[in-house]
Amino acid sequence: ESYRVAVDAKTSGKGAVTDTQIDWVTLRDHRAQHEADYSLVVAPNPTPGRLTDRAAEYRVAIMSARQLAGLCRQHARSPLGLHDYKALFTAPGSVDTADLDERADDLARLMALAAQICATLATDTADFGRLTARDLWISLARTDAGNGSTVDEIRSILTTLASPLIAAIHGDPEHGYVLATDPRVTMRRLELLGTRIAEPSRLDG
């Protein structure tokens, strides 16, 4: 589900933005003019108090420049979708990124865990044969990526990696898994899949 946000950026020579520096009526008009669903003001060190009260009155979300920079860095590491970011704009006043940070951290953790699973399959199956989710859970408990993981999480990742679309590993839950191909081949498959998903018009050709 798509949505539109009218964004207004503010600067201040004093290093902080107060209520009097924002034209709230104009923000409301811009939202209506552009048929936007939400309004967002990005400013350096927005001052809480009357600023956030007025933001709530005019249905405007307030984000600091530092928060925006952090979200950009976060998105580069753990890309999230429009649905995830929508929560930033639905509640007027100061933006709270805590839930978003948690989702991004969880995604980064799962990606690191998936990479460690593949690395372990590459090194350990020669000595121990196929590895099940429980085998990997025991082995990965000693690593940073695997610390705190669960057998169910690892089982879910194995199912994803073994799917025909990715085919990075081969096997089954009962007997265990081995690598099915060079990790660079898997990387190329995922790159091509991402390209196809991002440009669906290519499928028509």
mmCIF file with all atom_site columns, N, CA and C in Angstrom, residues 173-200:
data_model
loop_
_atom_site.group_PDB
_atom_site.id
_atom_site.type_symbol
_atom_site.label_atom_id
_atom_site.label_alt_id
_atom_site.label_comp_id
_atom_site.label_asym_id
_atom_site.label_entity_id
_atom_site.label_seq_id
_atom_site.pdbx_PDB_ins_code
_atom_site.Cartn_x
_atom_site.Cartn_y
_atom_site.Cartn_z
_atom_site.occupancy
_atom_site.B_iso_or_equiv
_atom_site.pdbx_formal_charge
_atom_site.auth_seq_id
_atom_site.auth_comp_id
_atom_site.auth_asym_id
_atom_site.auth_atom_id
_atom_site.pdbx_PDB_model_num
ATOM 1  N N  . PRO A 1 173 ? 15.317 -31.298 6.079   1.00 0.00 ? 173 PRO A N  1
ATOM 2  C CA . PRO A 1 173 ? 15.401 -31.073 7.527   1.00 0.00 ? 173 PRO A CA 1
ATOM 3  C C  . PRO A 1 173 ? 15.837 -32.301 8.322   1.00 0.00 ? 173 PRO A C  1
ATOM 4  N N  . GLU A 1 174 ? 15.438 -33.484 7.880   1.00 0.00 ? 174 GLU A N  1
ATOM 5  C CA . GLU A 1 174 ? 15.738 -34.692 8.651   1.00 0.00 ? 174 GLU A CA 1
ATOM 6  C C  . GLU A 1 174 ? 17.193 -35.120 8.526   1.00 0.00 ? 174 GLU A C  1
ATOM 7  N N  . HIS A 1 175 ? 17.718 -35.110 7.301   1.00 0.00 ? 175 HIS A N  1
ATOM 8  C CA . HIS A 1 175 ? 19.069 -35.632 7.069   1.00 0.00 ? 175 HIS A CA 1
ATOM 9  C C  . HIS A 1 175 ? 20.148 -34.546 7.051   1.00 0.00 ? 175 HIS A C  1
ATOM 10 N N  . GLY A 1 176 ? 19.747 -33.296 6.980   1.00 0.00 ? 176 GLY A N  1
ATOM 11 C CA . GLY A 1 176 ? 20.718 -32.213 7.004   1.00 0.00 ? 176 GLY A CA 1
ATOM 12 C C  . GLY A 1 176 ? 21.003 -31.631 5.631   1.00 0.00 ? 176 GLY A C  1
ATOM 13 N N  . TYR A 1 177 ? 21.923 -30.672 5.612   1.00 0.00 ? 177 TYR A N  1
ATOM 14 C CA . TYR A 1 177 ? 22.185 -29.904 4.397   1.00 0.00 ? 177 TYR A CA 1
ATOM 15 C C  . TYR A 1 177 ? 23.684 -29.802 4.116   1.00 0.00 ? 177 TYR A C  1
ATOM 16 N N  . VAL A 1 178 ? 23.982 -29.571 2.830   1.00 0.00 ? 178 VAL A N  1
ATOM 17 C CA . VAL A 1 178 ? 25.336 -29.249 2.379   1.00 0.00 ? 178 VAL A CA 1
ATOM 18 C C  . VAL A 1 178 ? 25.221 -28.073 1.411   1.00 0.00 ? 178 VAL A C  1
ATOM 19 N N  . LEU A 1 179 ? 26.335 -27.411 1.152   1.00 0.00 ? 179 LEU A N  1
ATOM 20 C CA . LEU A 1 179 ? 26.323 -26.358 0.135   1.00 0.00 ? 179 LEU A CA 1
ATOM 21 C C  . LEU A 1 179 ? 26.043 -26.968 -1.226  1.00 0.00 ? 179 LEU A C  1
ATOM 22 N N  . ALA A 1 180 ? 25.225 -26.276 -2.019  1.00 0.00 ? 180 ALA A N  1
ATOM 23 C CA . ALA A 1 180 ? 24.892 -26.778 -3.348  1.00 0.00 ? 180 ALA A CA 1
ATOM 24 C C  . ALA A 1 180 ? 25.717 -26.117 -4.438  1.00 0.00 ? 180 ALA A C  1
ATOM 25 N N  . THR A 1 181 ? 26.309 -24.970 -4.135  1.00 0.00 ? 181 THR A N  1
ATOM 26 C CA . THR A 1 181 ? 27.050 -24.238 -5.150  1.00 0.00 ? 181 THR A CA 1
ATOM 27 C C  . THR A 1 181 ? 27.994 -23.251 -4.485  1.00 0.00 ? 181 THR A C  1
ATOM 28 N N  . ASP A 1 182 ? 28.863 -22.665 -5.281  1.00 0.00 ? 182 ASP A N  1
ATOM 29 C CA . ASP A 1 182 ? 29.773 -21.644 -4.777  1.00 0.00 ? 182 ASP A CA 1
ATOM 30 C C  . ASP A 1 182 ? 28.960 -20.434 -4.292  1.00 0.00 ? 182 ASP A C  1
ATOM 31 N N  . PRO A 1 183 ? 29.308 -19.850 -3.148  1.00 0.00 ? 183 PRO A N  1
ATOM 32 C CA . PRO A 1 183 ? 28.565 -18.688 -2.648  1.00 0.00 ? 183 PRO A CA 1
ATOM 33 C C  . PRO A 1 183 ? 28.486 -17.536 -3.644  1.00 0.00 ? 183 PRO A C  1
ATOM 34 N N  . ARG A 1 184 ? 29.483 -17.426 -4.525  1.00 0.00 ? 184 ARG A N  1
ATOM 35 C CA . ARG A 1 184 ? 29.432 -16.355 -5.521  1.00 0.00 ? 184 ARG A CA 1
ATOM 36 C C  . ARG A 1 184 ? 28.320 -16.576 -6.532  1.00 0.00 ? 184 ARG A C  1
ATOM 37 N N  . VAL A 1 185 ? 27.998 -17.838 -6.794  1.00 0.00 ? 185 VAL A N  1
ATOM 38 C CA . VAL A 1 185 ? 26.864 -18.143 -7.671  1.00 0.00 ? 185 VAL A CA 1
ATOM 39 C C  . VAL A 1 185 ? 25.560 -17.733 -6.990  1.00 0.00 ? 185 VAL A C  1
ATOM 40 N N  . THR A 1 186 ? 25.453 -18.030 -5.709  1.00 0.00 ? 186 THR A N  1
ATOM 41 C CA . THR A 1 186 ? 24.267 -17.616 -4.949  1.00 0.00 ? 186 THR A CA 1
ATOM 42 C C  . THR A 1 186 ? 24.127 -16.100 -4.954  1.00 0.00 ? 186 THR A C  1
ATOM 43 N N  . MET A 1 187 ? 25.226 -15.401 -4.759  1.00 0.00 ? 187 MET A N  1
ATOM 44 C CA . MET A 1 187 ? 25.194 -13.942 -4.777  1.00 0.00 ? 187 MET A CA 1
ATOM 45 C C  . MET A 1 187 ? 24.678 -13.424 -6.112  1.00 0.00 ? 187 MET A C  1
ATOM 46 N N  . ARG A 1 188 ? 25.143 -14.032 -7.205  1.00 0.00 ? 188 ARG A N  1
ATOM 47 C CA . ARG A 1 188 ? 24.707 -13.596 -8.530  1.00 0.00 ? 188 ARG A CA 1
ATOM 48 C C  . ARG A 1 188 ? 23.217 -13.865 -8.733  1.00 0.00 ? 188 ARG A C  1
ATOM 49 N N  . ARG A 1 189 ? 22.747 -15.013 -8.259  1.00 0.00 ? 189 ARG A N  1
ATOM 50 C CA . ARG A 1 189 ? 21.319 -15.324 -8.374  1.00 0.00 ? 189 ARG A CA 1
ATOM 51 C C  . ARG A 1 189 ? 20.475 -14.285 -7.643  1.00 0.00 ? 189 ARG A C  1
ATOM 52 N N  . LEU A 1 190 ? 20.900 -13.938 -6.433  1.00 0.00 ? 190 LEU A N  1
ATOM 53 C CA . LEU A 1 190 ? 20.147 -12.969 -5.647  1.00 0.00 ? 190 LEU A CA 1
ATOM 54 C C  . LEU A 1 190 ? 20.184 -11.586 -6.289  1.00 0.00 ? 190 LEU A C  1
ATOM 55 N N  . GLU A 1 191 ? 21.316 -11.232 -6.884  1.00 0.00 ? 191 GLU A N  1
ATOM 56 C CA . GLU A 1 191 ? 21.405 -9.956  -7.593  1.00 0.00 ? 191 GLU A CA 1
ATOM 57 C C  . GLU A 1 191 ? 20.433 -9.920  -8.767  1.00 0.00 ? 191 GLU A C  1
ATOM 58 N N  . LEU A 1 192 ? 20.393 -11.007 -9.533  1.00 0.00 ? 192 LEU A N  1
ATOM 59 C CA . LEU A 1 192 ? 19.486 -11.079 -10.676 1.00 0.00 ? 192 LEU A CA 1
ATOM 60 C C  . LEU A 1 192 ? 18.031 -11.068 -10.226 1.00 0.00 ? 192 LEU A C  1
ATOM 61 N N  . LEU A 1 193 ? 17.745 -11.770 -9.140  1.00 0.00 ? 193 LEU A N  1
ATOM 62 C CA . LEU A 1 193 ? 16.385 -11.779 -8.614  1.00 0.00 ? 193 LEU A CA 1
ATOM 63 C C  . LEU A 1 193 ? 15.972 -10.372 -8.185  1.00 0.00 ? 193 LEU A C  1
ATOM 64 N N  . GLY A 1 194 ? 16.868 -9.677  -7.503  1.00 0.00 ? 194 GLY A N  1
ATOM 65 C CA . GLY A 1 194 ? 16.566 -8.312  -7.085  1.00 0.00 ? 194 GLY A CA 1
ATOM 66 C C  . GLY A 1 194 ? 16.317 -7.396  -8.263  1.00 0.00 ? 194 GLY A C  1
ATOM 67 N N  . THR A 1 195 ? 17.102 -7.562  -9.326  1.00 0.00 ? 195 THR A N  1
ATOM 68 C CA . THR A 1 195 ? 16.912 -6.754  -10.528 1.00 0.00 ? 195 THR A CA 1
ATOM 69 C C  . THR A 1 195 ? 15.554 -7.017  -11.151 1.00 0.00 ? 195 THR A C  1
ATOM 70 N N  . ARG A 1 196 ? 15.178 -8.287  -11.237 1.00 0.00 ? 196 ARG A N  1
ATOM 71 C CA . ARG A 1 196 ? 13.876 -8.639  -11.819 1.00 0.00 ? 196 ARG A CA 1
ATOM 72 C C  . ARG A 1 196 ? 12.724 -8.094  -10.987 1.00 0.00 ? 196 ARG A C  1
ATOM 73 N N  . ILE A 1 197 ? 12.844 -8.176  -9.689  1.00 0.00 ? 197 ILE A N  1
ATOM 74 C CA . ILE A 1 197 ? 11.776 -7.689  -8.816  1.00 0.00 ? 197 ILE A CA 1
ATOM 75 C C  . ILE A 1 197 ? 11.651 -6.172  -8.908  1.00 0.00 ? 197 ILE A C  1
ATOM 76 N N  . ALA A 1 198 ? 12.800 -5.486  -8.985  1.00 0.00 ? 198 ALA A N  1
ATOM 77 C CA . ALA A 1 198 ? 12.787 -4.025  -9.035  1.00 0.00 ? 198 ALA A CA 1
ATOM 78 C C  . ALA A 1 198 ? 12.325 -3.487  -10.378 1.00 0.00 ? 198 ALA A C  1
ATOM 79 N N  . GLU A 1 199 ? 12.489 -4.266  -11.431 1.00 0.00 ? 199 GLU A N  1
ATOM 80 C CA . GLU A 1 199 ? 12.109 -3.829  -12.773 1.00 0.00 ? 199 GLU A CA 1
ATOM 81 C C  . GLU A 1 199 ? 11.189 -4.867  -13.397 1.00 0.00 ? 199 GLU A C  1
ATOM 82 N N  . PRO A 1 200 ? 9.934  -4.949  -12.922 1.00 0.00 ? 200 PRO A N  1
ATOM 83 C CA . PRO A 1 200 ? 9.013  -5.981  -13.421 1.00 0.00 ? 200 PRO A CA 1
ATOM 84 C C  . PRO A 1 200 ? 8.702  -5.855  -14.898 1.00 0.00 ? 200 PRO A C  1
#
